PDB file of C-alpha atoms and ligand atoms in Angstrom:
ATOM      1  CA  MET W 105     100.218  73.973  99.486  1.00 74.00           C
ATOM      2  CA  SER W 106     102.876  71.290  99.844  1.00 68.00           C
ATOM      3  CA  LYS W 107     101.853  68.949 103.050  1.00 71.00           C
ATOM      4  CA  LYS W 108     105.360  67.685 102.996  1.00 86.00           C
ATOM      5  CA  LYS W 109     107.162  70.944 103.373  1.00 96.00           C
ATOM      6  CA  LYS W 110     107.470  73.588 106.215  1.00 98.00           C
ATOM      7  CA  LEU W 111     105.696  76.683 105.532  1.00 98.00           C
ATOM      8  CA  ILE W 112     107.703  79.613 106.179  1.00 98.00           C
ATOM      9  CA  VAL W 113     105.529  82.793 105.963  1.00 98.00           C
ATOM     10  CA  ALA W 114     107.112  86.573 105.519  1.00 98.00           C
ATOM     11  CA  ASN W 115     104.629  88.950 106.587  1.00 98.00           C
ATOM     12  CA  TRP W 116     106.028  92.220 105.519  1.00 98.00           C
ATOM     13  CA  LYS W 117     103.221  94.321 106.932  1.00 98.00           C
ATOM     14  CA  MET W 118     103.416  98.202 105.802  1.00 98.00           C
ATOM     15  CA  ASN W 119     107.058  97.443 104.828  1.00 98.00           C
ATOM     16  CA  PRO W 120     109.392  98.416 103.184  1.00 98.00           C
ATOM     17  CA  ALA W 121     108.580 102.015 102.515  1.00 98.00           C
ATOM     18  CA  SER W 122     109.673 102.112  98.812  1.00 98.00           C
ATOM     19  CA  SER W 123     108.921  99.780  95.704  1.00 98.00           C
ATOM     20  CA  ALA W 124     112.566  99.745  95.108  1.00 98.00           C
ATOM     21  CA  GLU W 125     113.433  98.264  98.453  1.00 98.00           C
ATOM     22  CA  ALA W 126     110.563  95.726  97.949  1.00 98.00           C
ATOM     23  CA  ARG W 127     111.925  94.480  94.737  1.00 98.00           C
ATOM     24  CA  VAL W 128     115.322  93.924  96.341  1.00 98.00           C
ATOM     25  CA  LEU W 129     113.849  92.154  99.436  1.00 98.00           C
ATOM     26  CA  PHE W 130     111.819  89.878  97.000  1.00 98.00           C
ATOM     27  CA  ALA W 131     114.472  89.104  94.780  1.00 98.00           C
ATOM     28  CA  LYS W 132     116.870  88.303  97.672  1.00 98.00           C
ATOM     29  CA  THR W 133     114.164  86.361  99.606  1.00 98.00           C
ATOM     30  CA  LYS W 134     113.271  84.386  96.500  1.00 98.00           C
ATOM     31  CA  ARG W 135     116.873  83.441  95.666  1.00 98.00           C
ATOM     32  CA  ALA W 136     117.121  81.952  99.028  1.00 98.00           C
ATOM     33  CA  GLY W 137     113.970  80.248  99.072  1.00 98.00           C
ATOM     34  CA  SER W 138     114.209  78.636  95.500  1.00 98.00           C
ATOM     35  CA  THR W 139     117.430  76.975  96.872  1.00 97.00           C
ATOM     36  CA  LEU W 140     115.528  74.972  99.312  1.00 98.00           C
ATOM     37  CA  ASP W 141     113.650  71.661  98.967  1.00 97.00           C
ATOM     38  CA  LYS W 142     112.118  71.156 102.382  1.00 97.00           C
ATOM     39  CA  VAL W 143     110.605  74.518 102.781  1.00 98.00           C
ATOM     40  CA  GLU W 144     107.811  76.449 101.178  1.00 98.00           C
ATOM     41  CA  THR W 145     108.418  80.186 101.428  1.00 98.00           C
ATOM     42  CA  ILE W 146     105.451  82.499 101.255  1.00 98.00           C
ATOM     43  CA  ILE W 147     105.850  86.118 100.840  1.00 98.00           C
ATOM     44  CA  CYS W 148     103.256  88.489 101.618  1.00 98.00           C
ATOM     45  CA  PRO W 149     103.892  92.044 100.560  1.00 98.00           C
ATOM     46  CA  SER W 150     101.720  94.999 101.173  1.00 98.00           C
ATOM     47  CA  PHE W 151      98.724  95.387  98.440  1.00 97.00           C
ATOM     48  CA  ALA W 152     100.651  98.274  96.971  1.00 97.00           C
ATOM     49  CA  HIS W 153     103.440  96.029  96.056  1.00 98.00           C
ATOM     50  CA  LEU W 154     101.967  92.846  95.547  1.00 97.00           C
ATOM     51  CA  ALA W 155     101.291  93.530  91.862  1.00 96.00           C
ATOM     52  CA  LEU W 156     105.071  94.387  91.266  1.00 98.00           C
ATOM     53  CA  PHE W 157     105.563  90.455  91.839  1.00 98.00           C
ATOM     54  CA  ALA W 158     102.426  89.055  90.055  1.00 98.00           C
ATOM     55  CA  HIS W 159     102.987  85.658  88.969  1.00 97.00           C
ATOM     56  CA  MET W 160     106.750  85.639  90.107  1.00 97.00           C
ATOM     57  CA  GLY W 161     105.836  82.645  92.463  1.00 96.00           C
ATOM     58  CA  THR W 162     107.391  79.295  91.682  1.00 96.00           C
ATOM     59  CA  THR W 163     106.758  75.936  93.363  1.00 95.00           C
ATOM     60  CA  ARG W 164     109.317  76.933  96.155  1.00 97.00           C
ATOM     61  CA  VAL W 165     108.481  80.444  96.657  1.00 98.00           C
ATOM     62  CA  SER W 166     104.743  81.564  96.813  1.00 98.00           C
ATOM     63  CA  LEU W 167     103.109  84.765  96.690  1.00 98.00           C
ATOM     64  CA  GLY W 168     100.727  85.689  99.807  1.00 98.00           C
ATOM     65  CA  ALA W 169      98.316  88.568 100.564  1.00 98.00           C
ATOM     66  CA  GLN W 170      98.100  90.129 104.134  1.00 98.00           C
ATOM     67  CA  THR W 171      94.196  90.224 104.083  1.00 98.00           C
ATOM     68  CA  VAL W 172      91.463  90.574 101.536  1.00 98.00           C
ATOM     69  CA  PHE W 173      87.802  91.593 101.210  1.00 98.00           C
ATOM     70  CA  TRP W 174      85.245  88.877 101.889  1.00 98.00           C
ATOM     71  CA  ALA W 175      83.397  89.034  98.540  1.00 97.00           C
ATOM     72  CA  ASN W 176      84.083  89.428  94.758  1.00 96.00           C
ATOM     73  CA  SER W 177      81.272  91.595  93.670  1.00 90.00           C
ATOM     74  CA  ALA W 178      80.512  94.370  95.968  1.00 91.00           C
ATOM     75  CA  ARG W 179      80.666  98.125  96.014  1.00 93.00           C
ATOM     76  CA  VAL W 180      83.389  98.905  98.547  1.00 96.00           C
ATOM     77  CA  THR W 181      85.827 101.578  98.001  1.00 97.00           C
ATOM     78  CA  GLY W 182      89.429 100.567  99.147  1.00 96.00           C
ATOM     79  CA  GLU W 183      89.001  96.889  99.562  1.00 97.00           C
ATOM     80  CA  VAL W 184      90.632  94.185  97.367  1.00 98.00           C
ATOM     81  CA  SER W 185      88.778  91.309  96.478  1.00 98.00           C
ATOM     82  CA  PRO W 186      89.747  87.530  96.657  1.00 98.00           C
ATOM     83  CA  GLU W 187      89.423  87.589  92.682  1.00 97.00           C
ATOM     84  CA  ILE W 188      91.887  90.549  92.087  1.00 98.00           C
ATOM     85  CA  VAL W 189      94.845  88.796  94.425  1.00 98.00           C
ATOM     86  CA  LYS W 190      94.119  85.499  92.930  1.00 98.00           C
ATOM     87  CA  ASP W 191      94.697  86.894  89.309  1.00 98.00           C
ATOM     88  CA  LEU W 192      97.962  88.093  90.524  1.00 98.00           C
ATOM     89  CA  GLY W 193      99.180  84.761  91.261  1.00 98.00           C
ATOM     90  CA  VAL W 194      98.297  84.997  94.841  1.00 98.00           C
ATOM     91  CA  SER W 195      98.127  81.463  96.479  1.00 98.00           C
ATOM     92  CA  TYR W 196      97.907  82.139 100.164  1.00 98.00           C
ATOM     93  CA  VAL W 197      96.067  84.954 102.110  1.00 98.00           C
ATOM     94  CA  ILE W 198      96.460  85.562 105.634  1.00 98.00           C
ATOM     95  CA  VAL W 199      93.036  86.218 107.384  1.00 98.00           C
ATOM     96  CA  GLY W 200      92.145  87.597 110.755  1.00 98.00           C
ATOM     97  CA  HIS W 201      95.703  88.882 111.905  1.00 98.00           C
ATOM     98  CA  SER W 202      95.521  90.365 115.394  1.00 97.00           C
ATOM     99  CA  GLU W 203      96.561  93.757 114.033  1.00 98.00           C
ATOM    100  CA  ARG W 204      93.527  93.720 111.699  1.00 98.00           C
ATOM    101  CA  ARG W 205      91.265  92.391 114.519  1.00 97.00           C
ATOM    102  CA  ALA W 206      92.548  95.199 116.620  1.00 97.00           C
ATOM    103  CA  LEU W 207      91.220  97.775 113.788  1.00 97.00           C
ATOM    104  CA  GLY W 208      87.721  96.126 114.318  1.00 97.00           C
ATOM    105  CA  GLU W 209      87.898  93.012 112.339  1.00 98.00           C
ATOM    106  CA  SER W 210      85.270  90.620 113.927  1.00 98.00           C
ATOM    107  CA  ASP W 211      85.337  86.951 114.064  1.00 98.00           C
ATOM    108  CA  GLU W 212      82.198  87.062 111.881  1.00 98.00           C
ATOM    109  CA  VAL W 213      83.962  89.081 109.143  1.00 98.00           C
ATOM    110  CA  VAL W 214      87.060  86.812 109.598  1.00 98.00           C
ATOM    111  CA  ALA W 215      84.940  83.824 108.938  1.00 98.00           C
ATOM    112  CA  LYS W 216      83.533  85.256 105.924  1.00 98.00           C
ATOM    113  CA  LYS W 217      87.110  86.123 104.544  1.00 98.00           C
ATOM    114  CA  VAL W 218      88.169  82.386 105.262  1.00 98.00           C
ATOM    115  CA  CYS W 219      85.115  81.139 103.159  1.00 97.00           C
ATOM    116  CA  ALA W 220      85.855  83.726 100.388  1.00 97.00           C
ATOM    117  CA  VAL W 221      89.624  82.736 100.253  1.00 98.00           C
ATOM    118  CA  LEU W 222      88.712  78.983 100.133  1.00 97.00           C
ATOM    119  CA  LYS W 223      86.220  79.244  97.700  1.00 96.00           C
ATOM    120  CA  GLU W 224      88.516  80.963  95.151  1.00 96.00           C
ATOM    121  CA  GLY W 225      90.715  78.172  95.614  1.00 96.00           C
ATOM    122  CA  MET W 226      93.679  79.724  97.709  1.00 97.00           C
ATOM    123  CA  SER W 227      94.955  78.827 101.031  1.00 98.00           C
ATOM    124  CA  ALA W 228      93.443  80.724 103.989  1.00 98.00           C
ATOM    125  CA  ILE W 229      96.183  81.424 106.736  1.00 98.00           C
ATOM    126  CA  LEU W 230      93.823  81.885 109.728  1.00 98.00           C
ATOM    127  CA  CYS W 231      95.392  83.724 112.679  1.00 98.00           C
ATOM    128  CA  ILE W 232      94.232  83.374 116.230  1.00 98.00           C
ATOM    129  CA  GLY W 233      95.804  84.104 119.208  1.00 97.00           C
ATOM    130  CA  GLU W 234      94.965  85.382 123.020  1.00 95.00           C
ATOM    131  CA  LYS W 235      96.046  89.045 124.105  1.00 93.00           C
ATOM    132  CA  GLU W 236      97.231  87.958 127.494  1.00 90.00           C
ATOM    133  CA  ARG W 237      97.581  84.751 129.612  1.00 88.00           C
ATOM    134  CA  ASP W 238      95.525  85.150 132.622  1.00 86.00           C
ATOM    135  CA  ALA W 239      95.893  83.194 135.820  1.00 87.00           C
ATOM    136  CA  ASP W 240      92.663  81.330 135.596  1.00 87.00           C
ATOM    137  CA  ALA W 241      93.708  80.165 131.968  1.00 86.00           C
ATOM    138  CA  LYS W 242      90.423  81.720 130.589  1.00 91.00           C
ATOM    139  CA  TYR W 243      92.590  82.130 127.385  1.00 93.00           C
ATOM    140  CA  PHE W 244      91.693  78.537 126.398  1.00 95.00           C
ATOM    141  CA  GLU W 245      88.107  79.387 126.208  1.00 95.00           C
ATOM    142  CA  LEU W 246      88.693  82.719 124.183  1.00 96.00           C
ATOM    143  CA  LEU W 247      90.600  80.698 121.774  1.00 97.00           C
ATOM    144  CA  LYS W 248      88.200  78.075 121.517  1.00 97.00           C
ATOM    145  CA  ASN W 249      85.417  80.713 120.549  1.00 97.00           C
ATOM    146  CA  GLN W 250      87.726  82.527 118.310  1.00 98.00           C
ATOM    147  CA  LEU W 251      88.507  79.383 116.365  1.00 97.00           C
ATOM    148  CA  LYS W 252      84.930  78.232 116.350  1.00 97.00           C
ATOM    149  CA  ASN W 253      83.448  81.637 115.195  1.00 98.00           C
ATOM    150  CA  SER W 254      86.145  82.253 112.843  1.00 98.00           C
ATOM    151  CA  LEU W 255      85.364  78.907 110.959  1.00 97.00           C
ATOM    152  CA  ALA W 256      81.563  79.657 111.240  1.00 95.00           C
ATOM    153  CA  GLY W 257      80.298  78.759 107.868  1.00 91.00           C
ATOM    154  CA  THR W 258      83.288  76.762 106.532  1.00 91.00           C
ATOM    155  CA  ALA W 259      82.247  73.466 105.278  1.00 86.00           C
ATOM    156  CA  ARG W 260      84.361  70.433 105.941  1.00 88.00           C
ATOM    157  CA  LYS W 261      85.114  69.877 102.325  1.00 87.00           C
ATOM    158  CA  SER W 262      86.629  73.036 101.869  1.00 87.00           C
ATOM    159  CA  LEU W 263      88.979  72.704 104.745  1.00 91.00           C
ATOM    160  CA  LEU W 264      91.999  71.382 102.636  1.00 90.00           C
ATOM    161  CA  GLY W 265      93.341  74.948 102.099  1.00 95.00           C
ATOM    162  CA  LEU W 266      92.896  75.686 105.826  1.00 97.00           C
ATOM    163  CA  ILE W 267      96.147  76.852 107.765  1.00 98.00           C
ATOM    164  CA  ILE W 268      96.003  77.818 111.292  1.00 98.00           C
ATOM    165  CA  ALA W 269      98.728  80.457 112.599  1.00 98.00           C
ATOM    166  CA  TYR W 270      98.594  80.618 116.399  1.00 98.00           C
ATOM    167  CA  GLU W 271     100.132  83.927 117.377  1.00 97.00           C
ATOM    168  CA  PRO W 272      99.861  85.179 120.929  1.00 96.00           C
ATOM    169  CA  LEU W 273      99.586  88.994 120.841  1.00 94.00           C
ATOM    170  CA  TRP W 274     101.895  89.294 123.687  1.00 93.00           C
ATOM    171  CA  ALA W 275     104.602  87.614 121.879  1.00 93.00           C
ATOM    172  CA  ILE W 276     104.297  89.692 118.665  1.00 94.00           C
ATOM    173  CA  GLY W 277     106.959  92.269 117.607  1.00 92.00           C
ATOM    174  CA  LYS W 278     109.570  91.581 120.366  1.00 94.00           C
ATOM    175  CA  SER W 279     112.688  89.539 120.356  1.00 92.00           C
ATOM    176  CA  ALA W 280     113.424  85.670 120.336  1.00 92.00           C
ATOM    177  CA  ARG W 281     113.979  85.863 124.121  1.00 91.00           C
ATOM    178  CA  GLU W 282     110.400  87.052 124.604  1.00 93.00           C
ATOM    179  CA  ALA W 283     108.854  84.506 122.248  1.00 92.00           C
ATOM    180  CA  MET W 284     106.745  81.828 123.436  1.00 93.00           C
ATOM    181  CA  SER W 285     108.806  78.577 124.347  1.00 96.00           C
ATOM    182  CA  PRO W 286     108.859  75.744 122.232  1.00 97.00           C
ATOM    183  CA  ARG W 287     107.418  73.648 124.816  1.00 97.00           C
ATOM    184  CA  ASP W 288     104.391  76.096 125.333  1.00 96.00           C
ATOM    185  CA  VAL W 289     104.071  76.072 121.503  1.00 97.00           C
ATOM    186  CA  ARG W 290     103.675  72.351 121.532  1.00 98.00           C
ATOM    187  CA  GLU W 291     100.932  72.600 124.076  1.00 97.00           C
ATOM    188  CA  MET W 292      99.079  75.091 122.029  1.00 97.00           C
ATOM    189  CA  SER W 293      99.143  73.123 118.952  1.00 97.00           C
ATOM    190  CA  ILE W 294      97.873  70.038 120.743  1.00 97.00           C
ATOM    191  CA  PHE W 295      95.096  72.132 122.184  1.00 97.00           C
ATOM    192  CA  ILE W 296      94.163  73.531 118.704  1.00 98.00           C
ATOM    193  CA  LYS W 297      94.299  70.095 117.084  1.00 97.00           C
ATOM    194  CA  LYS W 298      91.852  68.905 119.859  1.00 97.00           C
ATOM    195  CA  LEU W 299      89.628  71.896 119.107  1.00 97.00           C
ATOM    196  CA  LEU W 300      89.540  70.990 115.287  1.00 96.00           C
ATOM    197  CA  THR W 301      88.860  67.511 116.244  1.00 96.00           C
ATOM    198  CA  ASP W 302      85.849  68.506 118.105  1.00 95.00           C
ATOM    199  CA  LEU W 303      84.659  70.942 115.653  1.00 94.00           C
ATOM    200  CA  TYR W 304      85.163  68.526 112.518  1.00 93.00           C
ATOM    201  CA  ASP W 305      86.937  65.127 113.049  1.00 93.00           C
ATOM    202  CA  PRO W 306      90.516  63.744 113.751  1.00 95.00           C
ATOM    203  CA  SER W 307      91.401  63.647 110.128  1.00 94.00           C
ATOM    204  CA  ILE W 308      90.881  67.257 109.709  1.00 94.00           C
ATOM    205  CA  ALA W 309      92.868  68.018 112.931  1.00 95.00           C
ATOM    206  CA  GLU W 310      95.495  66.037 111.240  1.00 94.00           C
ATOM    207  CA  ALA W 311      95.645  67.556 108.170  1.00 94.00           C
ATOM    208  CA  VAL W 312      95.431  71.320 108.947  1.00 96.00           C
ATOM    209  CA  PRO W 313      98.880  72.741 109.199  1.00 97.00           C
ATOM    210  CA  ILE W 314      99.388  74.877 112.234  1.00 98.00           C
ATOM    211  CA  LEU W 315     101.968  77.464 112.250  1.00 98.00           C
ATOM    212  CA  TYR W 316     103.433  79.620 115.120  1.00 98.00           C
ATOM    213  CA  GLY W 317     104.173  83.441 115.008  1.00 98.00           C
ATOM    214  CA  GLY W 318     105.389  85.963 117.336  1.00 97.00           C
ATOM    215  CA  SER W 319     109.042  87.116 117.668  1.00 96.00           C
ATOM    216  CA  VAL W 320     110.432  84.147 115.325  1.00 97.00           C
ATOM    217  CA  GLU W 321     113.871  85.011 114.467  1.00 97.00           C
ATOM    218  CA  GLU W 322     116.965  83.235 113.523  1.00 97.00           C
ATOM    219  CA  GLY W 323     117.943  82.185 116.786  1.00 96.00           C
ATOM    220  CA  ASN W 324     114.640  80.448 117.935  1.00 97.00           C
ATOM    221  CA  THR W 325     113.740  78.969 114.441  1.00 98.00           C
ATOM    222  CA  ALA W 326     115.286  75.634 115.117  1.00 97.00           C
ATOM    223  CA  SER W 327     113.817  75.013 118.625  1.00 97.00           C
ATOM    224  CA  LEU W 328     110.428  76.093 117.532  1.00 98.00           C
ATOM    225  CA  LEU W 329     110.215  73.824 114.681  1.00 98.00           C
ATOM    226  CA  ALA W 330     111.869  70.771 116.340  1.00 97.00           C
ATOM    227  CA  GLU W 331     110.186  71.070 119.557  1.00 97.00           C
ATOM    228  CA  GLY W 332     106.859  72.968 118.954  1.00 97.00           C
ATOM    229  CA  GLY W 333     104.924  70.350 117.250  1.00 95.00           C
ATOM    230  CA  ILE W 334     104.122  72.837 114.392  1.00 97.00           C
ATOM    231  CA  PHE W 335     104.223  72.830 110.625  1.00 97.00           C
ATOM    232  CA  GLY W 336     105.980  76.183 110.153  1.00 98.00           C
ATOM    233  CA  LEU W 337     106.138  79.945 111.022  1.00 98.00           C
ATOM    234  CA  LEU W 338     104.721  83.160 110.519  1.00 98.00           C
ATOM    235  CA  VAL W 339     107.525  85.823 110.471  1.00 98.00           C
ATOM    236  CA  GLY W 340     107.069  89.496 110.816  1.00 98.00           C
ATOM    237  CA  HIS W 341     110.318  91.803 111.673  1.00 98.00           C
ATOM    238  CA  ALA W 342     112.761  89.215 110.898  1.00 98.00           C
ATOM    239  CA  SER W 343     111.584  88.623 107.268  1.00 98.00           C
ATOM    240  CA  LEU W 344     112.319  92.367 106.613  1.00 98.00           C
ATOM    241  CA  ASP W 345     116.025  91.706 106.712  1.00 98.00           C
ATOM    242  CA  ALA W 346     116.843  89.321 103.763  1.00 98.00           C
ATOM    243  CA  GLU W 347     120.162  88.074 105.355  1.00 98.00           C
ATOM    244  CA  ARG W 348     118.368  87.137 108.635  1.00 98.00           C
ATOM    245  CA  PHE W 349     115.470  85.828 106.876  1.00 98.00           C
ATOM    246  CA  THR W 350     117.597  83.627 104.782  1.00 98.00           C
ATOM    247  CA  ARG W 351     119.167  82.142 108.020  1.00 98.00           C
ATOM    248  CA  VAL W 352     115.545  81.339 109.316  1.00 98.00           C
ATOM    249  CA  LEU W 353     114.782  79.619 105.953  1.00 98.00           C
ATOM    250  CA  LYS W 354     118.051  77.772 105.823  1.00 98.00           C
ATOM    251  CA  THR W 355     117.706  76.516 109.467  1.00 98.00           C
ATOM    252  CA  ALA W 356     114.077  75.370 108.592  1.00 98.00           C
ATOM    253  CA  ASN W 357     115.531  73.622 105.669  1.00 98.00           C
ATOM    254  CA  ALA W 358     118.013  71.803 107.581  1.00 97.00           C
ATOM    255  CA  LEU W 359     115.913  70.228 110.278  1.00 94.00           C
TER     256      LEU W 359
HETATM  257  P1  PGA X 134     106.872  89.481 114.532  1.00 87.35           P
HETATM  258  O1  PGA X 134     105.445  89.502 113.669  1.00 87.35           O
HETATM  259  O2  PGA X 134     107.659  88.307 113.890  1.00 87.35           O
HETATM  260  O3  PGA X 134     107.504  90.797 114.405  1.00 87.35           O
HETATM  261  O4  PGA X 134     106.518  89.179 116.145  1.00 87.35           O
HETATM  262  C1  PGA X 134     104.757  88.482 113.639  1.00 87.35           C
HETATM  263  C2  PGA X 134     103.334  88.653 112.954  1.00 87.35           C
HETATM  264  O5  PGA X 134     102.544  89.680 113.412  1.00 87.35           O
HETATM  265  O6  PGA X 134     102.903  87.832 112.342  1.00 87.35           O
END
């Protein structure tokens, strides 16, 4: 992970429906990302398509997984181990995305996954975010507990590979208009840095990159990156259209 470049993550979720489309999307995204020197593009295809792109990452365009199991040797039908994705050339793994938490992934399981990913020498993109904003601002407490519990067992020395993606659930899958405002993103990134300082120390808070995700599109990329106090973006639906995503990447690169 480059600490100098902005990290722009393409989270394809269960898309595209065919491997032919996935190949085209990958090729176009890779071509766009390869021309940019201030951005690291991280493409996270579904597990079924990941192997199509094995070892096709470069210094500018990396391969990521959307989740992983928390151990290498266990008898678990249907899961994929950190070792398997690493062998395909994966260097980033999204952990604890809200859509996985909604399927029952607990903080405890997320914490084990973070440890397993870091242990394998890959970077863990740990997702946290509140479901809603209540009038009493209880979401601050919720985020504090979510972060603390999701990092349980992660030793200070292994945190070099940690990235935090702040994704408020209410802002996911909508349009740029409904995304969080850059000002609020800035407030949350300061809050997360404060939590990291309390959990570890100021140098860790400084070193861990914070990303924002939730309806990032080409129209709000510049303001989020310039005013949000963040290191990069986690992009869902706008990463599925190569032309749109290229605009996101180029905008980020031009800042
Ligand atoms: P979105 O998805 O960009 O479509 O809101 C982001 C995410 O779920 O990671």
